[in-house]
Amino acid sequence: MKTINIGKENATFQEIVALKENRTKRHSEKKFFVEGVQNIKDALANDWQIYAFIYSDFFSLSNWAKGILKEAEFNYCLTADLMNKLSDKDETSELLAIIKMKESTNVQRSDCPLIVLLDRPSKKGNFGSIIRSCDALNVEEIFFTGHAVDIYDASVITSTMGSFFKVPFRFLSSNEEYEREVAFLKEKYKDFQVVGTSLQTDIKIEDCDFKKPTLLLVGNEANGLSKFYNEKADVLARIEMREGIDSLNVACATTAVLYEVSRQRKSC
């Protein structure tokens, strides 16, 4: 196992920083930066390929960290100062990782799938929180669309607490791709429905029949669903809230709807 020692902010260190901070660099290299013990554990458990681990010989590595160094193609050993610059934790992480993007994901859908589509997610923390809720509440796949936050952004991945590596996701690049996907799902699954979230409806989420195969459309934080997705939903539904409150944080709202889906499906 090859280890590359980095003692100053050289070209190799700048490459690592670019993978962490630069969207274009990540996608051109097909690699991304990961921090967090749970994230690394779940990446390994779900067969993501580790390109490199990053650590410092100034800090003592745990037995867990020592035991997985061999899983990488090679490793970077940094000075304590450089490790501190890379880590976003108050207490510097003992181990960081660079992971390869998967070329494709084989999604095994159930007989009654639950899929979530995120329309132009624009805030990193919300995006990550939604992915975490999708994992917790049995979402089988995530679609996202439009000019959105990069799902491979380090802040998004950190906020998922490992769920990033467990829920399959796919970017839908156009309205036409969305329409093809929905046509396929409606042909494959009897009673497949598309449910959009909206404030402009009298239908409550608890009035929807989520025992059916479902695609849930979740809008942008600031503007809700775009006109296209509003028109494509079979039904628009809202979360009932007390008088005077007209909206929730998008991650909270998505979690509330997913909980209702889970509640209904437990009674099946």
PDB file of C-alpha atoms in Angstrom:
ATOM      1  CA  MET A   1       0.000   0.000   0.000  1.00  0.00           C
ATOM      2  CA  LYS A   2       1.598   3.255  -1.159  1.00  0.00           C
ATOM      3  CA  THR A   3       1.612   6.264   1.170  1.00  0.00           C
ATOM      4  CA  ILE A   4       2.346   9.774  -0.106  1.00  0.00           C
ATOM      5  CA  ASN A   5       3.705  12.192   2.487  1.00  0.00           C
ATOM      6  CA  ILE A   6       2.643  15.819   2.146  1.00  0.00           C
ATOM      7  CA  GLY A   7       4.467  18.357   4.258  1.00  0.00           C
ATOM      8  CA  LYS A   8       3.418  21.637   2.647  1.00  0.00           C
ATOM      9  CA  GLU A   9       0.647  23.147   0.530  1.00  0.00           C
ATOM     10  CA  ASN A  10       1.989  21.677  -2.689  1.00  0.00           C
ATOM     11  CA  ALA A  11       0.181  20.753  -5.889  1.00  0.00           C
ATOM     12  CA  THR A  12      -1.044  17.444  -4.450  1.00  0.00           C
ATOM     13  CA  PHE A  13      -2.541  19.162  -1.411  1.00  0.00           C
ATOM     14  CA  GLN A  14      -4.224  21.731  -3.655  1.00  0.00           C
ATOM     15  CA  GLU A  15      -5.736  18.863  -5.676  1.00  0.00           C
ATOM     16  CA  ILE A  16      -7.301  17.510  -2.478  1.00  0.00           C
ATOM     17  CA  VAL A  17      -8.638  20.962  -1.560  1.00  0.00           C
ATOM     18  CA  ALA A  18     -10.100  21.334  -5.048  1.00  0.00           C
ATOM     19  CA  LEU A  19     -11.980  18.043  -4.725  1.00  0.00           C
ATOM     20  CA  LYS A  20     -13.445  19.325  -1.486  1.00  0.00           C
ATOM     21  CA  GLU A  21     -14.382  22.800  -2.689  1.00  0.00           C
ATOM     22  CA  ASN A  22     -14.757  22.758  -6.468  1.00  0.00           C
ATOM     23  CA  ARG A  23     -17.791  21.176  -8.131  1.00  0.00           C
ATOM     24  CA  THR A  24     -16.256  21.133 -11.599  1.00  0.00           C
ATOM     25  CA  LYS A  25     -13.119  19.418 -10.319  1.00  0.00           C
ATOM     26  CA  ARG A  26     -15.132  16.715  -8.554  1.00  0.00           C
ATOM     27  CA  HIS A  27     -17.146  15.837 -11.615  1.00  0.00           C
ATOM     28  CA  SER A  28     -14.221  15.945 -14.027  1.00  0.00           C
ATOM     29  CA  GLU A  29     -12.173  13.652 -11.765  1.00  0.00           C
ATOM     30  CA  LYS A  30     -15.194  11.516 -10.742  1.00  0.00           C
ATOM     31  CA  LYS A  31     -14.030  11.708  -7.122  1.00  0.00           C
ATOM     32  CA  PHE A  32     -15.252  13.533  -4.022  1.00  0.00           C
ATOM     33  CA  PHE A  33     -14.127  14.418  -0.503  1.00  0.00           C
ATOM     34  CA  VAL A  34     -15.672  12.809   2.588  1.00  0.00           C
ATOM     35  CA  GLU A  35     -15.362  13.555   6.289  1.00  0.00           C
ATOM     36  CA  GLY A  36     -16.969  11.741   9.201  1.00  0.00           C
ATOM     37  CA  VAL A  37     -16.548   8.288  10.724  1.00  0.00           C
ATOM     38  CA  GLN A  38     -20.121   7.224   9.953  1.00  0.00           C
ATOM     39  CA  ASN A  39     -19.865   8.396   6.371  1.00  0.00           C
ATOM     40  CA  ILE A  40     -16.673   6.399   5.816  1.00  0.00           C
ATOM     41  CA  LYS A  41     -18.133   3.310   7.506  1.00  0.00           C
ATOM     42  CA  ASP A  42     -21.260   3.436   5.355  1.00  0.00           C
ATOM     43  CA  ALA A  43     -19.243   4.042   2.184  1.00  0.00           C
ATOM     44  CA  LEU A  44     -17.271   0.875   2.844  1.00  0.00           C
ATOM     45  CA  ALA A  45     -20.364  -1.105   3.865  1.00  0.00           C
ATOM     46  CA  ASN A  46     -22.131  -0.162   0.622  1.00  0.00           C
ATOM     47  CA  ASP A  47     -19.253  -0.937  -1.735  1.00  0.00           C
ATOM     48  CA  TRP A  48     -18.096   2.553  -2.656  1.00  0.00           C
ATOM     49  CA  GLN A  49     -14.517   2.498  -3.896  1.00  0.00           C
ATOM     50  CA  ILE A  50     -12.013   4.361  -1.741  1.00  0.00           C
ATOM     51  CA  TYR A  51      -9.464   6.223  -3.833  1.00  0.00           C
ATOM     52  CA  ALA A  52      -7.401   7.459  -0.878  1.00  0.00           C
ATOM     53  CA  PHE A  53      -7.491   7.957   2.857  1.00  0.00           C
ATOM     54  CA  ILE A  54      -6.009  11.092   4.395  1.00  0.00           C
ATOM     55  CA  TYR A  55      -4.512  11.205   7.887  1.00  0.00           C
ATOM     56  CA  SER A  56      -1.674  12.700   9.900  1.00  0.00           C
ATOM     57  CA  ASP A  57       1.009  10.750  11.699  1.00  0.00           C
ATOM     58  CA  PHE A  58       0.920  13.515  14.327  1.00  0.00           C
ATOM     59  CA  PHE A  59      -2.376  12.093  15.607  1.00  0.00           C
ATOM     60  CA  SER A  60      -2.749   8.550  16.911  1.00  0.00           C
ATOM     61  CA  LEU A  61      -5.074   6.538  14.699  1.00  0.00           C
ATOM     62  CA  SER A  62      -7.692   4.301  16.299  1.00  0.00           C
ATOM     63  CA  ASN A  63      -7.604   0.572  15.631  1.00  0.00           C
ATOM     64  CA  TRP A  64     -10.616   1.064  13.351  1.00  0.00           C
ATOM     65  CA  ALA A  65      -8.775   3.632  11.221  1.00  0.00           C
ATOM     66  CA  LYS A  66      -5.603   1.555  11.061  1.00  0.00           C
ATOM     67  CA  GLY A  67      -7.625  -1.466  10.016  1.00  0.00           C
ATOM     68  CA  ILE A  68      -9.205   0.156   6.965  1.00  0.00           C
ATOM     69  CA  LEU A  69      -6.196   1.972   5.488  1.00  0.00           C
ATOM     70  CA  LYS A  70      -5.602  -1.043   3.252  1.00  0.00           C
ATOM     71  CA  GLU A  71      -9.015  -0.484   1.592  1.00  0.00           C
ATOM     72  CA  ALA A  72      -7.700   2.538  -0.311  1.00  0.00           C
ATOM     73  CA  GLU A  73      -5.673   2.497  -3.501  1.00  0.00           C
ATOM     74  CA  PHE A  74      -3.130   4.625  -1.635  1.00  0.00           C
ATOM     75  CA  ASN A  75      -3.001   7.064   1.267  1.00  0.00           C
ATOM     76  CA  TYR A  76      -1.929  10.623   1.997  1.00  0.00           C
ATOM     77  CA  CYS A  77      -0.067  11.343   5.219  1.00  0.00           C
ATOM     78  CA  LEU A  78      -0.220  15.068   6.091  1.00  0.00           C
ATOM     79  CA  THR A  79       1.262  17.324   8.704  1.00  0.00           C
ATOM     80  CA  ALA A  80      -1.030  18.247  11.584  1.00  0.00           C
ATOM     81  CA  ASP A  81      -1.387  21.786  10.219  1.00  0.00           C
ATOM     82  CA  LEU A  82      -2.530  20.601   6.804  1.00  0.00           C
ATOM     83  CA  MET A  83      -4.921  18.088   8.370  1.00  0.00           C
ATOM     84  CA  ASN A  84      -6.455  20.857  10.460  1.00  0.00           C
ATOM     85  CA  LYS A  85      -6.976  22.960   7.331  1.00  0.00           C
ATOM     86  CA  LEU A  86      -8.829  20.162   5.572  1.00  0.00           C
ATOM     87  CA  SER A  87     -11.080  19.125   8.439  1.00  0.00           C
ATOM     88  CA  ASP A  88     -14.304  21.050   9.108  1.00  0.00           C
ATOM     89  CA  LYS A  89     -14.758  19.540  12.564  1.00  0.00           C
ATOM     90  CA  ASP A  90     -14.089  21.479  15.766  1.00  0.00           C
ATOM     91  CA  GLU A  91     -11.904  18.536  16.751  1.00  0.00           C
ATOM     92  CA  THR A  92      -9.913  17.498  13.687  1.00  0.00           C
ATOM     93  CA  SER A  93     -11.032  14.172  12.225  1.00  0.00           C
ATOM     94  CA  GLU A  94      -8.529  11.347  12.466  1.00  0.00           C
ATOM     95  CA  LEU A  95      -9.343  10.136   8.973  1.00  0.00           C
ATOM     96  CA  LEU A  96     -10.654  11.756   5.780  1.00  0.00           C
ATOM     97  CA  ALA A  97     -11.333  10.088   2.459  1.00  0.00           C
ATOM     98  CA  ILE A  98     -11.472  10.623  -1.273  1.00  0.00           C
ATOM     99  CA  ILE A  99     -14.063   8.316  -2.825  1.00  0.00           C
ATOM    100  CA  LYS A 100     -14.800   7.464  -6.434  1.00  0.00           C
ATOM    101  CA  MET A 101     -18.211   8.254  -7.910  1.00  0.00           C
ATOM    102  CA  LYS A 102     -20.198   5.247  -9.065  1.00  0.00           C
ATOM    103  CA  GLU A 103     -20.811   5.030 -12.783  1.00  0.00           C
ATOM    104  CA  SER A 104     -24.323   3.670 -12.241  1.00  0.00           C
ATOM    105  CA  THR A 105     -26.502   2.261  -9.484  1.00  0.00           C
ATOM    106  CA  ASN A 106     -28.613  -0.857  -9.771  1.00  0.00           C
ATOM    107  CA  VAL A 107     -31.852   0.021  -7.984  1.00  0.00           C
ATOM    108  CA  GLN A 108     -33.865  -2.893  -6.626  1.00  0.00           C
ATOM    109  CA  ARG A 109     -37.396  -1.525  -6.322  1.00  0.00           C
ATOM    110  CA  SER A 110     -40.088  -3.204  -4.252  1.00  0.00           C
ATOM    111  CA  ASP A 111     -43.622  -3.988  -5.427  1.00  0.00           C
ATOM    112  CA  CYS A 112     -44.764  -0.690  -3.888  1.00  0.00           C
ATOM    113  CA  PRO A 113     -41.874   1.755  -4.281  1.00  0.00           C
ATOM    114  CA  LEU A 114     -41.571   5.154  -2.659  1.00  0.00           C
ATOM    115  CA  ILE A 115     -39.444   7.578  -4.655  1.00  0.00           C
ATOM    116  CA  VAL A 116     -38.703  11.219  -3.858  1.00  0.00           C
ATOM    117  CA  LEU A 117     -37.950  13.915  -6.429  1.00  0.00           C
ATOM    118  CA  LEU A 118     -36.256  17.102  -5.205  1.00  0.00           C
ATOM    119  CA  ASP A 119     -36.887  20.047  -7.510  1.00  0.00           C
ATOM    120  CA  ARG A 120     -33.831  22.365  -7.589  1.00  0.00           C
ATOM    121  CA  PRO A 121     -32.571  21.834  -4.002  1.00  0.00           C
ATOM    122  CA  SER A 122     -30.620  24.963  -3.175  1.00  0.00           C
ATOM    123  CA  LYS A 123     -29.346  24.614   0.395  1.00  0.00           C
ATOM    124  CA  LYS A 124     -26.670  22.116   1.351  1.00  0.00           C
ATOM    125  CA  GLY A 125     -27.867  21.384   4.868  1.00  0.00           C
ATOM    126  CA  ASN A 126     -31.467  20.868   3.782  1.00  0.00           C
ATOM    127  CA  PHE A 127     -30.405  18.594   0.929  1.00  0.00           C
ATOM    128  CA  GLY A 128     -28.375  16.441   3.306  1.00  0.00           C
ATOM    129  CA  SER A 129     -31.139  16.350   5.921  1.00  0.00           C
ATOM    130  CA  ILE A 130     -33.674  15.220   3.316  1.00  0.00           C
ATOM    131  CA  ILE A 131     -31.383  12.405   2.188  1.00  0.00           C
ATOM    132  CA  ARG A 132     -31.056  11.336   5.825  1.00  0.00           C
ATOM    133  CA  SER A 133     -34.844  11.326   6.283  1.00  0.00           C
ATOM    134  CA  CYS A 134     -35.281   9.373   3.046  1.00  0.00           C
ATOM    135  CA  ASP A 135     -32.960   6.711   4.389  1.00  0.00           C
ATOM    136  CA  ALA A 136     -34.751   6.568   7.748  1.00  0.00           C
ATOM    137  CA  LEU A 137     -38.250   6.401   6.247  1.00  0.00           C
ATOM    138  CA  ASN A 138     -37.798   3.785   3.528  1.00  0.00           C
ATOM    139  CA  VAL A 139     -37.421   5.856   0.374  1.00  0.00           C
ATOM    140  CA  GLU A 140     -36.046   3.568  -2.326  1.00  0.00           C
ATOM    141  CA  GLU A 141     -34.590   6.179  -4.679  1.00  0.00           C
ATOM    142  CA  ILE A 142     -34.026   9.929  -4.890  1.00  0.00           C
ATOM    143  CA  PHE A 143     -34.301  11.963  -8.086  1.00  0.00           C
ATOM    144  CA  PHE A 144     -33.145  15.574  -8.200  1.00  0.00           C
ATOM    145  CA  THR A 145     -33.503  18.113 -10.968  1.00  0.00           C
ATOM    146  CA  GLY A 146     -32.627  21.545 -12.258  1.00  0.00           C
ATOM    147  CA  HIS A 147     -29.854  23.891 -11.238  1.00  0.00           C
ATOM    148  CA  ALA A 148     -29.214  22.398  -7.806  1.00  0.00           C
ATOM    149  CA  VAL A 149     -26.676  22.100  -5.038  1.00  0.00           C
ATOM    150  CA  ASP A 150     -24.061  19.483  -5.911  1.00  0.00           C
ATOM    151  CA  ILE A 151     -25.019  16.260  -4.159  1.00  0.00           C
ATOM    152  CA  TYR A 152     -21.290  15.437  -3.906  1.00  0.00           C
ATOM    153  CA  ASP A 153     -20.537  18.622  -1.957  1.00  0.00           C
ATOM    154  CA  ALA A 154     -18.685  17.741   1.254  1.00  0.00           C
ATOM    155  CA  SER A 155     -21.182  19.692   3.382  1.00  0.00           C
ATOM    156  CA  VAL A 156     -24.129  17.788   1.887  1.00  0.00           C
ATOM    157  CA  ILE A 157     -22.472  14.432   2.501  1.00  0.00           C
ATOM    158  CA  THR A 158     -21.427  15.300   6.066  1.00  0.00           C
ATOM    159  CA  SER A 159     -24.984  16.310   6.977  1.00  0.00           C
ATOM    160  CA  THR A 160     -26.388  12.960   5.786  1.00  0.00           C
ATOM    161  CA  MET A 161     -24.541  11.052   8.545  1.00  0.00           C
ATOM    162  CA  GLY A 162     -23.842   8.161   6.176  1.00  0.00           C
ATOM    163  CA  SER A 163     -27.238   8.037   4.442  1.00  0.00           C
ATOM    164  CA  PHE A 164     -25.688   9.437   1.249  1.00  0.00           C
ATOM    165  CA  PHE A 165     -24.093   6.044   0.636  1.00  0.00           C
ATOM    166  CA  LYS A 166     -27.257   4.013   1.255  1.00  0.00           C
ATOM    167  CA  VAL A 167     -30.037   5.641  -0.794  1.00  0.00           C
ATOM    168  CA  PRO A 168     -29.653   5.427  -4.589  1.00  0.00           C
ATOM    169  CA  PHE A 169     -29.925   8.790  -6.333  1.00  0.00           C
ATOM    170  CA  ARG A 170     -30.089  10.073  -9.894  1.00  0.00           C
ATOM    171  CA  PHE A 171     -30.016  13.476 -11.525  1.00  0.00           C
ATOM    172  CA  LEU A 172     -32.780  13.992 -14.093  1.00  0.00           C
ATOM    173  CA  SER A 173     -31.331  16.387 -16.619  1.00  0.00           C
ATOM    174  CA  SER A 174     -34.504  17.456 -18.426  1.00  0.00           C
ATOM    175  CA  ASN A 175     -38.291  17.502 -18.339  1.00  0.00           C
ATOM    176  CA  GLU A 176     -38.253  14.893 -21.090  1.00  0.00           C
ATOM    177  CA  GLU A 177     -36.168  12.524 -18.958  1.00  0.00           C
ATOM    178  CA  TYR A 178     -38.642  12.981 -16.100  1.00  0.00           C
ATOM    179  CA  GLU A 179     -41.594  12.221 -18.372  1.00  0.00           C
ATOM    180  CA  ARG A 180     -39.929   9.057 -19.693  1.00  0.00           C
ATOM    181  CA  GLU A 181     -39.206   7.864 -16.164  1.00  0.00           C
ATOM    182  CA  VAL A 182     -42.758   8.466 -14.948  1.00  0.00           C
ATOM    183  CA  ALA A 183     -44.211   6.789 -18.042  1.00  0.00           C
ATOM    184  CA  PHE A 184     -42.081   3.728 -17.299  1.00  0.00           C
ATOM    185  CA  LEU A 185     -43.137   3.669 -13.639  1.00  0.00           C
ATOM    186  CA  LYS A 186     -46.830   4.046 -14.452  1.00  0.00           C
ATOM    187  CA  GLU A 187     -46.614   1.216 -16.947  1.00  0.00           C
ATOM    188  CA  LYS A 188     -44.770  -1.069 -14.512  1.00  0.00           C
ATOM    189  CA  TYR A 189     -46.757  -0.397 -11.332  1.00  0.00           C
ATOM    190  CA  LYS A 190     -50.526  -0.506 -11.096  1.00  0.00           C
ATOM    191  CA  ASP A 191     -52.012   2.640  -9.470  1.00  0.00           C
ATOM    192  CA  PHE A 192     -48.645   4.448  -9.504  1.00  0.00           C
ATOM    193  CA  GLN A 193     -49.232   8.045  -8.395  1.00  0.00           C
ATOM    194  CA  VAL A 194     -47.319  11.321  -8.428  1.00  0.00           C
ATOM    195  CA  VAL A 195     -47.989  13.446  -5.340  1.00  0.00           C
ATOM    196  CA  GLY A 196     -46.722  17.009  -5.178  1.00  0.00           C
ATOM    197  CA  THR A 197     -46.340  19.150  -2.072  1.00  0.00           C
ATOM    198  CA  SER A 198     -48.014  22.553  -2.220  1.00  0.00           C
ATOM    199  CA  LEU A 199     -49.546  25.258  -0.052  1.00  0.00           C
ATOM    200  CA  GLN A 200     -52.126  25.990  -2.765  1.00  0.00           C
ATOM    201  CA  THR A 201     -54.456  23.038  -2.184  1.00  0.00           C
ATOM    202  CA  ASP A 202     -57.163  21.943   0.220  1.00  0.00           C
ATOM    203  CA  ILE A 203     -56.067  18.293   0.141  1.00  0.00           C
ATOM    204  CA  LYS A 204     -54.176  17.229   3.257  1.00  0.00           C
ATOM    205  CA  ILE A 205     -51.360  14.697   3.132  1.00  0.00           C
ATOM    206  CA  GLU A 206     -53.313  12.365   5.422  1.00  0.00           C
ATOM    207  CA  ASP A 207     -56.103  12.299   2.807  1.00  0.00           C
ATOM    208  CA  CYS A 208     -53.744  10.781   0.225  1.00  0.00           C
ATOM    209  CA  ASP A 209     -53.508   7.017  -0.168  1.00  0.00           C
ATOM    210  CA  PHE A 210     -49.811   6.379   0.241  1.00  0.00           C
ATOM    211  CA  LYS A 211     -50.281   2.614   0.201  1.00  0.00           C
ATOM    212  CA  LYS A 212     -49.994   2.998  -3.567  1.00  0.00           C
ATOM    213  CA  PRO A 213     -46.621   3.125  -5.368  1.00  0.00           C
ATOM    214  CA  THR A 214     -45.684   6.791  -5.093  1.00  0.00           C
ATOM    215  CA  LEU A 215     -43.387   9.445  -6.464  1.00  0.00           C
ATOM    216  CA  LEU A 216     -43.312  12.389  -4.049  1.00  0.00           C
ATOM    217  CA  LEU A 217     -42.403  15.776  -5.557  1.00  0.00           C
ATOM    218  CA  VAL A 218     -40.691  18.217  -3.186  1.00  0.00           C
ATOM    219  CA  GLY A 219     -40.191  21.841  -4.186  1.00  0.00           C
ATOM    220  CA  ASN A 220     -37.403  24.355  -3.899  1.00  0.00           C
ATOM    221  CA  GLU A 221     -36.856  25.992  -0.485  1.00  0.00           C
ATOM    222  CA  ALA A 222     -37.769  29.473  -1.680  1.00  0.00           C
ATOM    223  CA  ASN A 223     -40.299  28.932  -4.459  1.00  0.00           C
ATOM    224  CA  GLY A 224     -41.830  25.486  -4.028  1.00  0.00           C
ATOM    225  CA  LEU A 225     -42.433  23.251  -7.020  1.00  0.00           C
ATOM    226  CA  SER A 226     -41.888  24.716 -10.459  1.00  0.00           C
ATOM    227  CA  LYS A 227     -44.857  25.177 -12.781  1.00  0.00           C
ATOM    228  CA  PHE A 228     -43.863  22.060 -14.717  1.00  0.00           C
ATOM    229  CA  TYR A 229     -43.973  19.756 -11.679  1.00  0.00           C
ATOM    230  CA  ASN A 230     -47.119  21.354 -10.285  1.00  0.00           C
ATOM    231  CA  GLU A 231     -48.861  20.483 -13.527  1.00  0.00           C
ATOM    232  CA  LYS A 232     -47.420  16.963 -13.697  1.00  0.00           C
ATOM    233  CA  ALA A 233     -48.590  15.897 -10.224  1.00  0.00           C
ATOM    234  CA  ASP A 234     -51.649  13.634 -10.082  1.00  0.00           C
ATOM    235  CA  VAL A 235     -52.532  15.305  -6.794  1.00  0.00           C
ATOM    236  CA  LEU A 236     -51.177  18.223  -4.758  1.00  0.00           C
ATOM    237  CA  ALA A 237     -51.280  17.921  -0.990  1.00  0.00           C
ATOM    238  CA  ARG A 238     -50.341  20.078   1.996  1.00  0.00           C
ATOM    239  CA  ILE A 239     -49.297  19.676   5.605  1.00  0.00           C
ATOM    240  CA  GLU A 240     -51.964  21.071   7.906  1.00  0.00           C
ATOM    241  CA  MET A 241     -50.518  23.652  10.301  1.00  0.00           C
ATOM    242  CA  ARG A 242     -51.968  25.944  12.921  1.00  0.00           C
ATOM    243  CA  GLU A 243     -53.390  29.287  11.865  1.00  0.00           C
ATOM    244  CA  GLY A 244     -50.749  31.898  11.214  1.00  0.00           C
ATOM    245  CA  ILE A 245     -48.083  29.435  10.050  1.00  0.00           C
ATOM    246  CA  ASP A 246     -47.909  29.044   6.287  1.00  0.00           C
ATOM    247  CA  SER A 247     -44.717  27.069   5.681  1.00  0.00           C
ATOM    248  CA  LEU A 248     -42.031  24.794   7.101  1.00  0.00           C
ATOM    249  CA  ASN A 249     -38.361  24.363   6.393  1.00  0.00           C
ATOM    250  CA  VAL A 250     -38.248  22.064   3.334  1.00  0.00           C
ATOM    251  CA  ALA A 251     -36.323  19.335   5.163  1.00  0.00           C
ATOM    252  CA  CYS A 252     -38.834  19.378   8.029  1.00  0.00           C
ATOM    253  CA  ALA A 253     -41.773  19.355   5.617  1.00  0.00           C
ATOM    254  CA  THR A 254     -40.347  16.442   3.625  1.00  0.00           C
ATOM    255  CA  THR A 255     -39.773  14.459   6.807  1.00  0.00           C
ATOM    256  CA  ALA A 256     -43.356  15.107   7.930  1.00  0.00           C
ATOM    257  CA  VAL A 257     -44.763  13.828   4.626  1.00  0.00           C
ATOM    258  CA  LEU A 258     -42.486  10.781   4.638  1.00  0.00           C
ATOM    259  CA  TYR A 259     -43.555   9.977   8.175  1.00  0.00           C
ATOM    260  CA  GLU A 260     -47.192  10.015   7.056  1.00  0.00           C
ATOM    261  CA  VAL A 261     -46.316   7.650   4.211  1.00  0.00           C
ATOM    262  CA  SER A 262     -44.564   5.345   6.669  1.00  0.00           C
ATOM    263  CA  ARG A 263     -47.468   5.513   9.109  1.00  0.00           C
ATOM    264  CA  GLN A 264     -49.972   4.518   6.441  1.00  0.00           C
ATOM    265  CA  ARG A 265     -47.831   1.697   5.083  1.00  0.00           C
ATOM    266  CA  LYS A 266     -47.339   0.145   8.530  1.00  0.00           C
ATOM    267  CA  SER A 267     -51.057  -0.613   8.582  1.00  0.00           C
ATOM    268  CA  CYS A 268     -50.911  -2.578   5.325  1.00  0.00           C
TER     269      CYS A 268
END
